[in-house]
């Protein structure tokens, strides 16, 4: 009798973990037997780690209670989904490309070579934002109208903001500048002109920067304390969305993680303007966009010099525009802001960094025929988050395997283990090796038995995973699985009710073709790298999630992220008893149910009334 069908087939029979002291269970103990007096820096980091663990444990959902959140939705104070900088100059972007040469088939995007790089221009910058962070449509039902975006977001609340830091762009700006991207208008709000020496001194020709920030209040309005997790999922969604849109233009992407959060605040002018504290923007990351194969594949990043230039040259600039107010009244969830403060990245972790783009790889191809004849632009702009799955759609195992091939960090390895993040879009992430794996509940995949499977995205972790999880799991390669896809069957059986029960009793987790939990190596990562790594683990899950969104739509089905799941019951099903691995994001892929009561309107021009 298999372990899923005999014991874990319905939500009512899910094992409820024994009550334990979670803070104690996830505390970090010293491996040294001798007494060591910690330095002030070590004590400070330990205090930060304690706050991270407190947040992570306090915001877990369980069978006996959900993480703290509002008792109801305060519709009168729903945050404005659009940040604007009032009185700043507005530079309109184009809503369509002037030619079709930006069109690349989605199925070919993950090949080893990107298209030839396009020059930076009004057309290409417009195309980049239109296919990564812009509006994708408006929806209307009855008297309600709401926008959708290219990049996904929990609850469609969109805490993510973006800033373009650029050299002069023909037909757009004759001076280098910092601008906020306004998606409703598909325009750039110029906040400041920057020193003309900044880009020539520190960055390769035809490159520019995109800064990403989060407004926690937008998510916390609905989700309360757990919102910090969702905001960081959305950072990952945005990184992947920008990466894919850039690749269509022959550009590559790398997150510049050697700069500190303080540097990013100054660079984007986040302290310039009268921000309400609860509506302020948290500096998440800075992305370098550069032409693939443009000159040298090796780019030397002088972090120390860049940081000095930002601190000396940007703080005194003339910053334009005042941020709009998003809500009249607010409910503050203190633990979000305390945690956001302790996970800020320190400045100058390293003084310099060499980026070698020559080692970037294409993704593995197993079933290219699984894809529809759609361009990248079509796929990214048709992406939607499914509200319901139909419970009847099947996919072939070749389609399933191909989707998972594009979730691998190292791409096509020619027999080498999966580990390093070299494939699109994972190579944008600055930590060398993947930390996130997929626990898959397979429901409707033709040619594969129903059951619990596991995709090991970093094969160095395989031994640790086997030791951390249930001893009775099989760890057997499924029939017909490609040799370079490290996928394992753990247990055979119908797990639809189990998947629904674990995902807060949501039918959508069991009614698709498959669903999954993203399981990250946890304790060792935040202990060794620092508290600032905590949100980055969520970023990696968001990047994986965006790949799954695009893969599903490119194959004619749909997908949606699931932020609500019961954390420790997931761990118990897998057999994880400690904090070595933690589930950070859930997801489902399948045939969508379309609500015919809802009408779709074009993204631009949108409705004339304010939303």
JSON list of C-alpha atoms in Angstrom, two decimals, residues 31 42 49 51-52 97 103 117 159-160 168 173 180 408 470 472 497 535 568 587:
[
{"chain": "A", "resi": 31, "resn": "UNK", "atom": "CA", "xyz": [29.56, 24.20, 16.20]},
{"chain": "A", "resi": 42, "resn": "UNK", "atom": "CA", "xyz": [28.62, 39.04, 15.03]},
{"chain": "A", "resi": 49, "resn": "UNK", "atom": "CA", "xyz": [18.91, 36.41, 12.18]},
{"chain": "A", "resi": 51, "resn": "UNK", "atom": "CA", "xyz": [14.35, 38.77, 13.71]},
{"chain": "A", "resi": 52, "resn": "UNK", "atom": "CA", "xyz": [14.27, 36.91, 10.38]},
{"chain": "A", "resi": 97, "resn": "UNK", "atom": "CA", "xyz": [7.33, 48.66, -32.01]},
{"chain": "A", "resi": 103, "resn": "UNK", "atom": "CA", "xyz": [9.69, 39.47, -32.58]},
{"chain": "A", "resi": 117, "resn": "UNK", "atom": "CA", "xyz": [21.63, 43.01, -29.57]},
{"chain": "A", "resi": 159, "resn": "UNK", "atom": "CA", "xyz": [3.87, 46.31, -4.69]},
{"chain": "A", "resi": 160, "resn": "UNK", "atom": "CA", "xyz": [6.75, 46.42, -7.20]},
{"chain": "A", "resi": 168, "resn": "UNK", "atom": "CA", "xyz": [21.21, 59.57, -22.98]},
{"chain": "A", "resi": 173, "resn": "UNK", "atom": "CA", "xyz": [16.51, 62.29, -23.39]},
{"chain": "A", "resi": 180, "resn": "UNK", "atom": "CA", "xyz": [10.35, 56.15, -12.47]},
{"chain": "A", "resi": 408, "resn": "UNK", "atom": "CA", "xyz": [16.67, 24.13, -14.43]},
{"chain": "A", "resi": 470, "resn": "UNK", "atom": "CA", "xyz": [10.97, 10.54, 4.54]},
{"chain": "A", "resi": 472, "resn": "UNK", "atom": "CA", "xyz": [10.33, 5.46, 2.66]},
{"chain": "A", "resi": 497, "resn": "UNK", "atom": "CA", "xyz": [-6.96, 16.05, -1.95]},
{"chain": "A", "resi": 535, "resn": "UNK", "atom": "CA", "xyz": [14.26, 37.79, 0.79]},
{"chain": "A", "resi": 568, "resn": "UNK", "atom": "CA", "xyz": [4.73, 22.98, 8.52]},
{"chain": "A", "resi": 587, "resn": "UNK", "atom": "CA", "xyz": [2.11, 26.92, -7.71]}
]
